[in-house]
Coordinates of C-alpha atoms and ligand atoms in Angstrom, one line a residue:
Chain A
M1468 CA 11.1 19.6 17.8
K1469 CA 13.2 19.0 14.9
I1470 CA 11.6 17.2 12.1
L1471 CA 13.2 15.6 8.8
V1472 CA 11.0 15.0 5.8
P1473 CA 12.3 13.0 3.0
V1474 CA 10.9 14.1 -0.2
K1475 CA 10.9 12.1 -3.7
R1476 CA 10.2 13.8 -7.1
V1477 CA 7.5 11.9 -9.1
P1478 CA 5.4 12.4 -12.0
D1479 CA 2.2 14.1 -11.3
P1480 CA -0.4 11.6 -10.5
A1481 CA -2.9 13.3 -13.3
T1482 CA 0.0 12.3 -16.1
T1483 CA -0.8 9.6 -18.3
I1484 CA 2.3 7.1 -18.1
R1485 CA 3.7 5.2 -21.1
V1486 CA 6.3 2.6 -21.2
L1487 CA 9.0 3.2 -23.6
P1488 CA 8.8 0.6 -26.6
D1489 CA 12.3 -0.5 -25.7
G1490 CA 11.1 -1.1 -22.0
S1491 CA 14.0 0.7 -20.6
G1492 CA 11.7 3.0 -18.7
I1493 CA 8.7 5.7 -19.0
A1494 CA 8.4 8.3 -21.6
T1495 CA 9.1 11.7 -19.8
D1496 CA 8.9 14.1 -22.5
N1497 CA 5.3 15.3 -21.5
V1498 CA 5.7 14.6 -17.8
K1499 CA 5.1 17.4 -15.2
W1500 CA 7.1 16.7 -12.1
V1501 CA 5.7 17.0 -8.5
I1502 CA 6.4 16.3 -5.1
N1503 CA 5.2 12.6 -4.2
P1504 CA 1.6 13.5 -3.0
F1505 CA 2.0 11.4 0.4
D1506 CA 5.6 13.3 0.9
E1507 CA 3.4 16.7 0.7
I1508 CA 1.1 15.4 3.5
A1509 CA 4.3 14.5 5.2
I1510 CA 5.6 18.0 4.9
E1511 CA 2.2 19.6 5.9
E1512 CA 2.1 17.4 9.1
A1513 CA 5.5 18.6 10.1
L1514 CA 4.6 22.3 9.5
R1515 CA 1.4 21.8 11.6
I1516 CA 3.6 20.1 14.5
K1517 CA 5.9 23.1 14.4
E1518 CA 3.4 25.7 14.3
K1519 CA 1.4 24.0 17.4
Q1520 CA 4.1 23.7 19.3
G1521 CA 5.6 27.2 18.5
S1522 CA 9.0 26.2 18.0
G1523 CA 11.2 23.6 15.7
E1524 CA 12.6 23.2 12.7
V1525 CA 11.5 21.0 9.4
V1526 CA 14.1 19.9 7.4
L1527 CA 13.6 18.5 4.0
A1528 CA 15.7 15.5 2.3
A1529 CA 15.9 14.0 -1.0
V1530 CA 18.1 11.8 -2.7
G1531 CA 18.4 12.5 -6.4
Q1532 CA 19.4 14.5 -9.4
Q1533 CA 20.0 18.1 -9.7
S1534 CA 16.5 18.9 -11.0
W1535 CA 14.9 17.6 -7.6
Q1536 CA 15.9 21.1 -6.2
E1537 CA 12.7 22.2 -8.0
Q1538 CA 10.6 20.0 -5.5
L1539 CA 12.7 20.8 -2.6
R1540 CA 12.1 24.5 -3.3
T1541 CA 8.4 24.1 -3.4
G1542 CA 8.5 22.4 0.0
L1543 CA 10.7 25.5 1.4
A1544 CA 8.0 27.5 -0.2
M1545 CA 5.2 25.4 1.8
G1546 CA 7.0 26.7 4.7
A1547 CA 10.1 24.2 5.6
D1548 CA 13.0 25.8 7.0
R1549 CA 16.0 24.2 4.8
A1550 CA 16.5 21.4 2.8
L1551 CA 19.4 18.9 2.1
L1552 CA 19.8 17.3 -1.4
V1553 CA 22.1 14.3 -1.5
R1554 CA 23.3 14.2 -5.2
T1555 CA 23.4 11.3 -7.2
D1556 CA 22.4 10.2 -10.7
A1557 CA 22.5 6.6 -10.1
A1558 CA 19.5 4.2 -9.8
L1559 CA 19.5 3.4 -6.2
D1560 CA 17.2 0.7 -4.7
T1561 CA 15.4 1.3 -1.5
L1562 CA 18.0 -0.3 0.7
A1563 CA 20.5 2.4 -0.5
I1564 CA 17.9 5.3 -0.4
A1565 CA 17.2 4.3 3.3
R1566 CA 20.9 4.0 4.2
L1567 CA 21.7 7.3 2.8
L1568 CA 18.7 8.8 4.7
A1569 CA 19.9 6.8 8.1
K1570 CA 23.3 8.8 7.6
L1571 CA 21.6 12.3 7.4
A1572 CA 19.6 11.1 10.5
E1573 CA 22.6 10.5 12.3
D1574 CA 24.1 13.7 11.5
Q1575 CA 21.1 15.7 11.6
K1576 CA 19.6 14.1 14.9
P1577 CA 15.9 14.9 14.1
D1578 CA 13.3 13.9 16.9
I1579 CA 10.8 12.4 14.1
I1580 CA 11.0 11.7 10.5
I1581 CA 8.0 11.9 8.8
L1582 CA 7.9 10.3 5.2
G1583 CA 5.1 9.5 2.7
K1584 CA 3.8 6.0 2.9
Q1585 CA 4.5 5.2 -0.8
A1586 CA 5.9 7.1 -3.8
I1587 CA 3.1 6.9 -6.7
D1588 CA 5.9 5.9 -9.1
D1589 CA 7.4 2.9 -8.1
D1590 CA 4.6 2.0 -5.5
S1591 CA 7.2 0.2 -3.1
N1592 CA 5.9 1.5 0.4
Q1593 CA 9.4 0.5 1.9
V1594 CA 11.7 3.3 2.8
G1595 CA 10.2 4.4 6.2
Q1596 CA 10.2 1.0 7.5
M1597 CA 13.9 0.2 6.1
L1598 CA 15.0 3.6 7.9
A1599 CA 13.4 2.6 11.1
E1600 CA 15.0 -0.5 11.3
M1601 CA 18.6 1.1 10.5
L1602 CA 18.1 3.6 13.2
G1603 CA 16.6 1.3 15.6
W1604 CA 13.8 3.3 16.0
P1605 CA 9.8 2.6 16.5
Q1606 CA 7.8 3.0 13.2
A1607 CA 4.2 3.9 12.9
T1608 CA 3.1 3.5 9.2
F1609 CA 0.0 4.7 7.3
A1610 CA -0.7 7.2 9.9
S1611 CA -4.3 9.0 10.0
K1612 CA -3.7 11.0 13.3
V1613 CA -0.4 11.7 15.1
E1614 CA -0.3 13.0 18.9
F1615 CA 2.3 14.4 21.1
Q1616 CA 2.5 14.4 24.9
D1617 CA 6.1 15.7 25.9
R1618 CA 8.3 12.7 24.3
K1619 CA 5.7 10.4 24.1
C1620 CA 3.9 9.9 20.6
T1621 CA 0.6 8.3 19.6
V1622 CA -0.4 7.5 16.2
V1623 CA -3.8 6.1 14.7
R1624 CA -2.8 3.9 11.7
E1625 CA -4.9 2.8 8.7
V1626 CA -5.0 -1.0 8.7
D1627 CA -7.2 -3.8 7.4
G1628 CA -10.5 -3.9 9.0
G1629 CA -10.2 -0.7 11.1
L1630 CA -8.0 1.9 12.9
E1631 CA -5.0 0.8 15.0
T1632 CA -3.5 3.0 17.7
I1633 CA 0.2 2.4 18.7
G1634 CA 2.3 4.6 21.2
F1635 CA 6.1 5.1 21.6
D1636 CA 8.8 7.4 22.6
L1637 CA 10.6 9.6 20.2
P1638 CA 12.7 9.4 18.1
A1639 CA 10.5 7.7 15.7
I1640 CA 9.5 7.2 12.1
V1641 CA 6.2 7.8 11.0
T1642 CA 4.3 7.3 7.5
T1643 CA 1.4 9.3 6.3
D1644 CA -1.6 8.0 4.7
L1645 CA -4.0 10.1 2.8
R1646 CA -6.3 11.1 5.6
L1647 CA -3.8 12.5 7.9
N1648 CA -4.3 16.5 6.4
E1649 CA -4.8 18.6 3.6
P1650 CA -1.4 19.9 2.1
R1651 CA -1.4 23.6 1.8
Y1652 CA -0.2 25.5 -1.3
A1653 CA 2.7 27.5 -1.5
S1654 CA 1.8 31.1 -1.1
L1655 CA 3.5 33.9 -3.3
P1656 CA 5.6 35.3 0.0
G1657 CA 6.3 31.6 0.6
I1658 CA 7.8 31.3 -2.8
M1659 CA 9.7 34.5 -2.5
K1660 CA 11.1 33.5 0.9
A1661 CA 12.2 30.1 -0.1
R1662 CA 14.6 31.6 -2.8
K1663 CA 16.7 32.5 0.0
K1664 CA 16.5 29.2 2.3
E1665 CA 19.3 27.0 2.5
L1666 CA 19.4 24.2 0.1
K1667 CA 22.5 22.3 0.5
E1668 CA 24.1 19.6 -1.6
I1669 CA 26.0 16.6 -0.3
P1670 CA 27.8 14.2 -3.0
A1671 CA 26.1 10.8 -1.9
E1672 CA 29.5 8.9 -2.4
S1673 CA 31.0 11.1 0.4
L1674 CA 28.3 9.6 2.8
G1675 CA 30.3 6.3 3.1
V1676 CA 27.3 4.2 1.9
D1677 CA 27.4 1.1 -0.3
L1678 CA 25.1 2.2 -3.0
T1679 CA 25.3 -1.1 -5.2
P1680 CA 21.7 -2.0 -6.0
K1681 CA 20.6 -5.4 -5.0
L1682 CA 17.5 -5.1 -6.7
K1683 CA 17.4 -4.0 -10.4
I1684 CA 14.3 -3.5 -13.0
K1685 CA 15.4 -5.5 -15.9
K1686 CA 12.7 -4.1 -18.3
L1687 CA 9.3 -2.6 -18.1
D1688 CA 6.4 -4.0 -19.9
P1689 CA 2.6 -2.2 -20.6
P1690 CA 0.2 -4.0 -18.8
P1691 CA -2.2 -5.9 -21.0
K1692 CA -5.1 -3.9 -22.1
R1693 CA -8.7 -4.6 -21.0
Q1694 CA -11.1 -4.2 -23.9
A1695 CA -14.0 -1.8 -23.2
G1696 CA -17.2 -3.8 -23.4
R1697 CA -20.6 -2.7 -24.3
K1698 CA -23.2 -0.2 -22.8
V1699 CA -26.7 -1.8 -22.1
A1700 CA -29.7 0.0 -22.5
S1701 CA -31.3 -0.4 -19.0
V1702 CA -31.0 -2.0 -15.5
E1703 CA -33.4 -4.8 -16.4
E1704 CA -30.7 -5.5 -19.5
L1705 CA -27.9 -5.0 -17.2
V1706 CA -29.1 -7.8 -14.5
Q1707 CA -29.9 -10.1 -17.5
V1708 CA -26.5 -9.7 -19.0
L1709 CA -24.6 -10.3 -15.7
H1710 CA -26.9 -13.5 -15.0
N1711 CA -27.1 -15.0 -18.5
E1712 CA -24.0 -14.0 -20.4
A1713 CA -21.4 -12.9 -17.7
K1714 CA -22.9 -15.9 -15.3
V1715 CA -21.6 -14.0 -12.2
I1716 CA -25.0 -13.4 -10.5
Chain B
M959 CA 19.3 -22.6 -1.4
G960 CA 16.0 -21.9 -2.9
D961 CA 13.9 -22.3 0.7
V962 CA 11.0 -19.9 1.1
L963 CA 9.9 -19.0 4.4
V964 CA 6.2 -17.7 4.2
F965 CA 5.1 -15.6 7.0
A966 CA 1.3 -16.4 7.7
E967 CA -0.6 -13.3 9.3
H968 CA -3.5 -14.5 11.4
Q969 CA -6.5 -12.3 12.4
Q970 CA -8.8 -13.2 15.4
G971 CA -7.6 -16.7 15.6
K972 CA -7.7 -17.4 11.9
F973 CA -5.9 -17.3 8.6
P974 CA -7.6 -15.1 6.1
K975 CA -7.7 -16.1 2.5
S976 CA -4.5 -13.8 1.9
S977 CA -2.4 -15.9 4.2
L978 CA -3.4 -18.9 2.3
T979 CA -2.6 -17.2 -1.1
A980 CA 1.0 -16.1 0.3
I981 CA 1.2 -20.0 0.9
L982 CA 0.7 -21.0 -2.6
A983 CA 2.8 -18.3 -3.8
G984 CA 5.6 -19.5 -1.6
Q985 CA 5.3 -22.9 -2.8
E986 CA 5.3 -21.6 -6.4
L987 CA 8.5 -19.8 -5.7
A988 CA 10.0 -22.4 -3.9
Q989 CA 9.3 -24.9 -6.5
K990 CA 10.8 -22.8 -9.3
R991 CA 13.8 -22.0 -7.1
G992 CA 14.6 -25.7 -6.4
G993 CA 13.9 -25.3 -2.6
K994 CA 11.0 -26.0 0.0
A995 CA 8.3 -23.7 1.4
V996 CA 8.1 -23.5 5.2
A997 CA 5.3 -21.7 6.8
V998 CA 5.7 -19.6 9.9
V999 CA 3.3 -18.3 12.4
A1000 CA 4.2 -15.7 15.0
S1001 CA 2.1 -15.4 18.3
D1002 CA 2.3 -15.6 21.8
N1003 CA 0.6 -18.7 22.1
P1004 CA 0.9 -20.4 18.5
D1005 CA 0.0 -23.9 19.1
S1006 CA -3.3 -24.3 17.6
L1007 CA -2.6 -21.7 14.9
A1008 CA 0.2 -23.8 13.8
S1009 CA -1.6 -26.9 13.6
E1010 CA -4.3 -25.1 11.5
L1011 CA -1.2 -23.9 9.4
A1012 CA -0.2 -27.3 9.0
K1013 CA -3.0 -28.4 6.9
Y1014 CA -1.7 -26.4 4.0
G1015 CA 1.2 -28.8 2.4
C1016 CA 4.3 -27.0 3.4
A1017 CA 7.3 -28.9 4.0
K1018 CA 7.2 -27.6 7.7
V1019 CA 5.3 -25.2 10.0
V1020 CA 7.4 -23.0 12.4
A1021 CA 5.4 -21.7 15.6
L1022 CA 7.4 -18.5 16.6
A1023 CA 6.5 -18.2 20.3
H1024 CA 7.3 -15.1 22.6
P1025 CA 5.0 -13.1 24.8
A1026 CA 6.0 -10.0 22.7
L1027 CA 4.3 -11.5 19.8
K1028 CA 0.9 -11.1 21.2
N1029 CA -0.5 -8.1 19.3
Y1030 CA 1.4 -7.5 16.1
L1031 CA 4.4 -4.8 16.4
A1032 CA 6.6 -4.4 13.6
D1033 CA 9.8 -4.2 15.5
A1034 CA 9.4 -7.5 17.6
H1035 CA 8.1 -9.3 14.7
A1036 CA 11.0 -8.1 12.5
Q1037 CA 13.4 -9.4 15.1
A1038 CA 11.8 -12.8 15.6
L1039 CA 11.6 -13.5 11.7
A1040 CA 15.1 -12.0 11.1
A1041 CA 16.7 -14.5 13.8
L1042 CA 14.7 -17.4 12.1
V1043 CA 15.6 -16.4 8.6
K1044 CA 19.3 -16.5 9.7
S1045 CA 19.2 -19.9 11.1
S1046 CA 17.2 -21.5 8.7
G1047 CA 19.1 -20.4 5.7
A1048 CA 16.2 -19.6 3.5
E1049 CA 16.9 -17.6 0.3
Y1050 CA 13.3 -15.9 0.4
V1051 CA 10.9 -14.7 2.7
L1052 CA 7.4 -14.0 1.6
A1053 CA 4.2 -12.5 2.8
T1054 CA 0.9 -11.0 1.6
A1055 CA 1.0 -7.4 0.7
T1056 CA -1.7 -6.7 3.5
A1057 CA -1.3 -3.7 6.0
M1058 CA 0.8 -6.0 8.2
G1059 CA 2.9 -7.3 5.3
K1060 CA 3.7 -3.9 4.3
D1061 CA 4.5 -2.7 7.6
L1062 CA 6.7 -5.6 8.6
M1063 CA 8.6 -6.9 5.6
P1064 CA 10.7 -3.8 4.6
R1065 CA 11.6 -3.5 8.3
L1066 CA 12.8 -7.1 8.3
A1067 CA 14.5 -6.6 4.8
A1068 CA 16.6 -3.9 6.4
R1069 CA 17.3 -5.9 9.3
L1070 CA 18.7 -8.7 6.8
G1071 CA 20.4 -6.0 4.8
A1072 CA 18.2 -7.8 1.9
P1073 CA 16.7 -6.2 -1.3
M1074 CA 12.6 -6.4 -1.4
A1075 CA 10.1 -6.6 -4.2
S1076 CA 6.8 -5.2 -2.8
E1077 CA 3.3 -6.6 -4.4
I1078 CA 4.7 -9.1 -6.9
V1079 CA 2.0 -10.4 -9.5
A1080 CA 4.0 -13.2 -11.1
I1081 CA 6.9 -15.4 -10.6
N1082 CA 8.9 -16.3 -13.7
E1083 CA 10.7 -19.6 -14.4
D1084 CA 14.0 -17.9 -14.1
G1085 CA 13.2 -16.6 -10.7
T1086 CA 12.4 -12.9 -12.0
L1087 CA 9.5 -11.4 -10.5
I1088 CA 7.0 -9.2 -12.0
R1089 CA 5.4 -6.1 -10.1
P1090 CA 3.3 -3.3 -11.1
M1091 CA 4.5 0.1 -10.7
Y1092 CA 3.2 3.5 -11.9
A1093 CA -0.6 2.9 -10.7
G1094 CA -0.2 -0.4 -12.8
N1095 CA 0.4 1.3 -16.0
A1096 CA 3.8 -0.6 -16.1
L1097 CA 4.8 -3.9 -15.4
A1098 CA 8.5 -4.4 -14.1
T1099 CA 10.4 -7.5 -14.3
I1100 CA 12.5 -7.5 -11.2
E1101 CA 15.8 -9.2 -10.6
M1102 CA 17.3 -9.1 -6.8
D1103 CA 20.9 -10.3 -5.7
G1104 CA 22.1 -11.4 -2.4
P1105 CA 21.9 -14.7 -0.2
V1106 CA 18.3 -13.5 1.1
K1107 CA 15.4 -11.7 -0.8
V1108 CA 12.2 -10.5 0.7
V1109 CA 8.9 -10.4 -1.3
T1110 CA 5.2 -9.5 -0.7
V1111 CA 2.9 -10.8 -3.0
R1112 CA -0.7 -9.3 -4.1
A1113 CA -3.6 -11.3 -2.8
T1114 CA -5.6 -11.3 -5.7
A1115 CA -2.6 -12.5 -8.3
F1116 CA -2.4 -16.0 -6.7
D1117 CA -4.6 -18.4 -5.6
A1118 CA -5.3 -19.8 -2.2
A1119 CA -3.5 -22.9 -0.9
K1120 CA -5.7 -26.0 -0.2
P1121 CA -5.5 -28.6 2.6
A1122 CA -3.2 -31.2 1.3
D1123 CA -3.6 -34.8 2.2
S1124 CA -1.2 -35.2 5.4
P1125 CA -0.3 -32.3 7.7
A1126 CA 3.1 -30.9 7.8
P1127 CA 5.4 -31.2 10.9
V1128 CA 5.3 -28.4 13.4
E1129 CA 8.5 -27.2 14.9
K1130 CA 8.0 -24.7 17.9
V1131 CA 10.8 -21.9 18.4
N1132 CA 11.2 -19.6 21.2
A1133 CA 11.5 -16.2 19.2
E1134 CA 14.5 -14.0 19.9
I1135 CA 13.5 -10.7 21.0
D1136 CA 15.5 -8.0 22.7
G1137 CA 13.7 -5.7 25.4
A1138 CA 14.0 -2.7 23.2
S1139 CA 11.3 -3.7 21.2
A1140 CA 8.9 -2.8 24.2
R1141 CA 9.5 0.7 23.0
M1142 CA 6.5 0.3 20.5
Q1143 CA 3.3 -0.3 22.2
F1144 CA -0.3 -1.6 20.9
V1145 CA -2.8 0.7 22.5
A1146 CA -6.2 -0.3 20.5
F1147 CA -7.8 -1.6 17.6
N1148 CA -10.8 -0.2 16.4
Q1149 CA -12.7 -2.5 14.2
T1150 CA -14.9 -1.3 11.6
K1151 CA -18.0 -3.4 12.1
S1152 CA -19.7 -5.3 9.2
D1153 CA -21.2 -8.5 8.7
R1154 CA -20.4 -8.1 4.8
P1155 CA -17.4 -10.4 3.2
Q1156 CA -14.1 -8.8 3.3
L1157 CA -13.2 -6.5 0.4
I1158 CA -10.3 -8.3 -0.7
E1159 CA -11.7 -11.9 -0.7
A1160 CA -15.3 -11.1 -1.8
R1161 CA -17.0 -12.6 -5.0
I1162 CA -18.7 -9.6 -5.8
V1163 CA -17.7 -6.0 -4.9
V1164 CA -19.9 -3.1 -5.2
S1165 CA -18.2 0.4 -5.0
G1166 CA -19.6 3.9 -4.7
G1167 CA -17.9 7.2 -5.5
R1168 CA -18.4 10.7 -5.2
G1169 CA -21.7 10.5 -7.3
L1170 CA -23.5 9.0 -4.2
K1171 CA -22.9 12.5 -2.8
S1172 CA -23.4 11.8 1.1
G1173 CA -22.9 9.1 3.6
D1174 CA -26.6 8.6 4.0
N1175 CA -26.9 7.7 0.4
F1176 CA -24.5 5.2 0.7
K1177 CA -26.5 3.6 3.7
T1178 CA -30.1 4.1 1.7
V1179 CA -29.2 3.8 -1.9
L1180 CA -25.9 1.8 -2.3
E1181 CA -26.3 -0.7 0.8
P1182 CA -29.7 -2.3 -0.4
L1183 CA -27.7 -3.4 -3.5
V1184 CA -24.5 -4.6 -1.8
D1185 CA -26.6 -6.6 0.5
E1186 CA -29.0 -7.8 -2.0
M1187 CA -26.1 -9.1 -4.1
G1188 CA -24.1 -10.6 -1.1
A1189 CA -21.3 -8.2 -1.9
A1190 CA -18.4 -6.4 -0.3
M1191 CA -18.8 -2.6 -0.3
G1192 CA -15.9 -0.5 -1.7
A1193 CA -15.6 3.1 -2.5
S1194 CA -13.3 5.5 -4.6
R1195 CA -10.9 7.9 -2.4
A1196 CA -13.2 10.9 -3.1
A1197 CA -16.0 9.1 -1.5
V1198 CA -13.5 8.4 1.7
D1199 CA -12.1 11.7 1.6
A1200 CA -15.5 13.3 1.8
G1201 CA -16.3 10.9 4.9
F1202 CA -19.3 9.0 3.4
V1203 CA -17.4 5.7 4.5
P1204 CA -14.7 4.3 6.5
N1205 CA -10.8 4.6 5.1
D1206 CA -10.4 0.7 4.8
L1207 CA -12.9 0.7 1.9
Q1208 CA -10.9 2.7 -0.4
V1209 CA -10.2 0.6 -3.7
G1210 CA -7.3 1.8 -5.6
Q1211 CA -3.3 2.3 -6.1
T1212 CA -3.0 3.6 -2.5
G1213 CA -6.0 1.6 -1.1
K1214 CA -7.0 -2.0 -1.4
V1215 CA -6.5 -3.8 -4.8
V1216 CA -9.6 -6.2 -5.4
A1217 CA -10.1 -8.6 -8.3
P1218 CA -13.4 -10.3 -7.8
E1219 CA -15.7 -12.3 -10.0
L1220 CA -17.9 -8.9 -10.4
Y1221 CA -17.2 -5.4 -9.8
V1222 CA -19.6 -3.0 -9.8
A1223 CA -18.7 0.4 -10.0
V1224 CA -21.6 3.1 -9.0
G1225 CA -21.2 7.1 -9.4
I1226 CA -17.1 6.6 -9.9
S1227 CA -15.6 8.4 -12.8
G1228 CA -12.7 5.8 -13.2
A1229 CA -9.3 7.8 -12.5
I1230 CA -6.1 5.6 -13.0
Q1231 CA -5.5 5.6 -9.3
H1232 CA -9.1 4.1 -8.8
L1233 CA -8.7 1.6 -12.0
A1234 CA -5.3 0.3 -10.6
G1235 CA -7.2 -1.3 -7.7
M1236 CA -9.8 -3.0 -9.5
K1237 CA -9.2 -3.4 -13.0
D1238 CA -8.1 -7.0 -13.1
S1239 CA -11.9 -8.1 -11.9
K1240 CA -13.2 -10.7 -14.1
V1241 CA -16.4 -8.8 -15.0
I1242 CA -16.7 -4.9 -14.5
A1243 CA -19.9 -3.2 -14.5
A1244 CA -20.7 0.5 -14.3
I1245 CA -23.3 2.8 -13.6
N1246 CA -22.6 6.4 -14.4
K1247 CA -24.5 9.3 -15.7
D1248 CA -21.6 10.6 -17.8
E1249 CA -21.2 8.5 -20.8
E1250 CA -17.7 9.9 -21.6
A1251 CA -16.7 8.8 -18.0
P1252 CA -13.4 6.6 -18.2
I1253 CA -14.9 3.9 -16.2
F1254 CA -16.5 2.8 -19.3
S1255 CA -13.3 2.2 -21.2
V1256 CA -12.7 -0.8 -18.8
A1257 CA -16.2 -1.8 -18.0
D1258 CA -17.8 -5.0 -19.9
Y1259 CA -21.1 -3.4 -19.3
G1260 CA -21.9 0.2 -19.0
L1261 CA -25.1 1.8 -18.2
V1262 CA -25.5 5.5 -18.5
A1263 CA -28.0 6.4 -16.0
D1264 CA -28.8 8.8 -13.0
L1265 CA -27.6 6.2 -10.2
F1266 CA -30.1 7.5 -7.7
K1267 CA -32.9 5.9 -10.3
A1268 CA -31.0 3.0 -11.4
V1269 CA -29.7 1.5 -8.3
P1270 CA -33.0 1.2 -6.5
E1271 CA -34.2 -0.4 -9.8
M1272 CA -31.5 -2.8 -9.7
V1273 CA -32.2 -3.7 -6.2
Q1274 CA -35.5 -5.0 -7.3
E1275 CA -34.4 -6.5 -10.6
V1276 CA -31.6 -8.8 -8.6
K1277 CA -34.6 -9.6 -6.1
K1278 CA -36.7 -10.8 -9.1
L1279 CA -33.9 -12.8 -10.4
K1280 CA -33.2 -14.5 -7.1
Q1281 CA -36.8 -15.4 -6.7
S1282 CA -37.1 -16.7 -10.4
Ligands
FAD35 C1 -1.8 10.4 -4.6 C2 -2.9 10.0 -5.0 C3 -3.6 8.7 -4.6 C4 -4.8 8.2 -4.9 N1 -5.4 6.8 -4.8 C5 -6.7 6.6 -5.1 C6 -7.2 5.2 -4.6 O1 -6.7 4.4 -4.3 N2 -8.5 5.0 -5.0 C7 -9.2 5.8 -5.9 O2 -10.4 5.5 -6.1 N3 -8.6 7.1 -6.1 C8 -7.6 7.6 -5.6 N4 -6.9 9.0 -6.0 C9 -7.8 9.8 -6.4 C10 -8.6 9.7 -7.7 O3 -7.4 10.4 -8.7 C11 -9.7 10.4 -8.0 O4 -9.9 11.6 -7.5 C12 -10.8 9.7 -7.5 O5 -11.0 8.3 -7.6 C13 -12.0 10.1 -7.9 O6 -13.2 9.6 -7.4 P1 -14.8 9.3 -7.8 O7 -14.7 8.8 -9.1 O8 -15.6 8.7 -6.9 O9 -15.2 11.0 -8.0 P2 -15.2 11.8 -9.3 O10 -14.0 11.7 -10.2 O11 -15.6 13.2 -8.8 O12 -16.4 11.1 -10.3 C14 -17.8 11.2 -9.8 C15 -18.5 10.5 -11.1 O13 -19.8 10.3 -10.4 C16 -20.6 10.5 -11.7 N5 -22.1 11.0 -11.1 C17 -22.2 11.9 -10.3 N6 -23.6 12.0 -10.1 C18 -24.2 10.8 -10.7 C19 -25.5 10.4 -10.4 N7 -26.4 10.8 -9.9 N8 -25.5 9.2 -11.2 C20 -24.5 8.7 -11.9 N9 -23.4 8.9 -11.9 C21 -23.1 10.2 -11.2 C22 -20.0 11.3 -12.5 O14 -20.3 11.3 -13.8 C23 -18.3 11.1 -11.9 O15 -18.1 10.2 -13.2 C24 -5.9 9.1 -5.9 C25 -5.3 10.4 -6.1 C26 -4.0 10.8 -5.7 C27 -3.4 12.0 -6.1

């Protein structure tokens, strides 16, 4: 099975994010950059599928700047076979990114595309679903279990109030939720091998896609700060203040 | 121009509060854009749902009917809604950012070639929208271009629509869905059984974290407090990952966002990803044995204590309070 895994570069989730005073973006001076954690889960799932089936290919794809090579190399070190970097320095919206990925998919013809359900920087949760529509494929978002029987795929999804199971034929789109798997770390031999794996750059403009953003971020503001309250000395006091002062119980 | 189609999700034949939230947000957006709000329900048999929806003061209710709309599936729903958006000339399509809204609306946006703003928390007078990014560490002001725009709203950021004086007219529309949508099939829904209030609707939420140490402790230590307070139960990611409680109880950036009157965090450290899901609660109380735990930086009332001693005591205190 050929599996395409789109990957995004995001600030490490442990980084404290600060909005720049002029609202133009976030301060990046102390930011460590990593693969979006949900995309790591997607890579892991792809590798497990390939390992279980004993054959196949895992292709990574990213749409971004030169520096994103770093995250693609990390994914290759985890075990992916090769990577594609659609190069652009422009700020694209989700529609443009999905269109570029759709072009790659038409060219690469994967059997399945596995993406993270959301990127932890902009938290949009859109690209997988958009890509599914553009390709006319089934979609299974928020996956916590993915199984195959020949060309049939069954996915258990994390939805409100429980777990939903849906089924469909490949090709299809799956987006990962947290409980799908625990991603492996890149091993030292993996890192050595990754240096020699193919990482192909493709200029975004060459794909013939309208990249003009229809969604623009005009500015960022820091959220209102919540005042820390006070410590109480006992359970009895806690219940009293919740009743008499806060009046919530 | 300025008209807003509000997709109202239904569950087990009813509209949850989160759907009424979408209606009020849709009405606010329509008013600011000089248009009207039209509510949409989709089902194989939408008649009674449509008359229920008609109570909430929209200009019109559209009942989209088609056998393929029996169980929710993204493809068929996106097709049906897209055709309706085109024929209605609406400028916005809006839904709540529930699991269904998150699954459906981006697919619809792509079908319409429309931009989409996820989980907005406010609508400005000029029509720009506010949405959190970076786990709530930044609030972005969003502007969208194009004849159609897609929006999901955060359920906790808007009130629920109230019944209006007179019902809206209902228009039944046979949905346009092609046979290809049959490529996605609904297999099963495994509902988490619970008699407790729904997490995103509850007035009080009591959440447990890794500090609880086991699923058994959730049952024997935390649940008595949850039930004594008539609360919904939530959890941190660490507690869910460890298998202490079901997945859909996760509160946070990548789980559910809640904003109850009272949020009680028990044995939760207060990682930024957790705070993103609860820091807009009206009152926050925290019980943690580590006085440096970051949860105390957002808590109105903090108790530094061993939860295994404090929580059973709290059950007794709340009981006493109810009796007095
Ligand atoms: C991509 C990504 C997404 C994430 N999304 C979410 C999310 O949506 N929601 C979420 O919650 N987290 C999320 N996280 C995880 C988050 O970063 C934290 O790891 C998690 O919230 C920690 O859970 P916790 O507070 O229960 O555990 P810990 O951080 O281990 O804290 C346990 C707390 O319990 C206290 N404690 C222990 N024993 C006792 C006792 N006997 N009495 C009193 N207190 C005690 C300790 O002092 C400690 O403060 C995400 C992380 C990533 C990378």
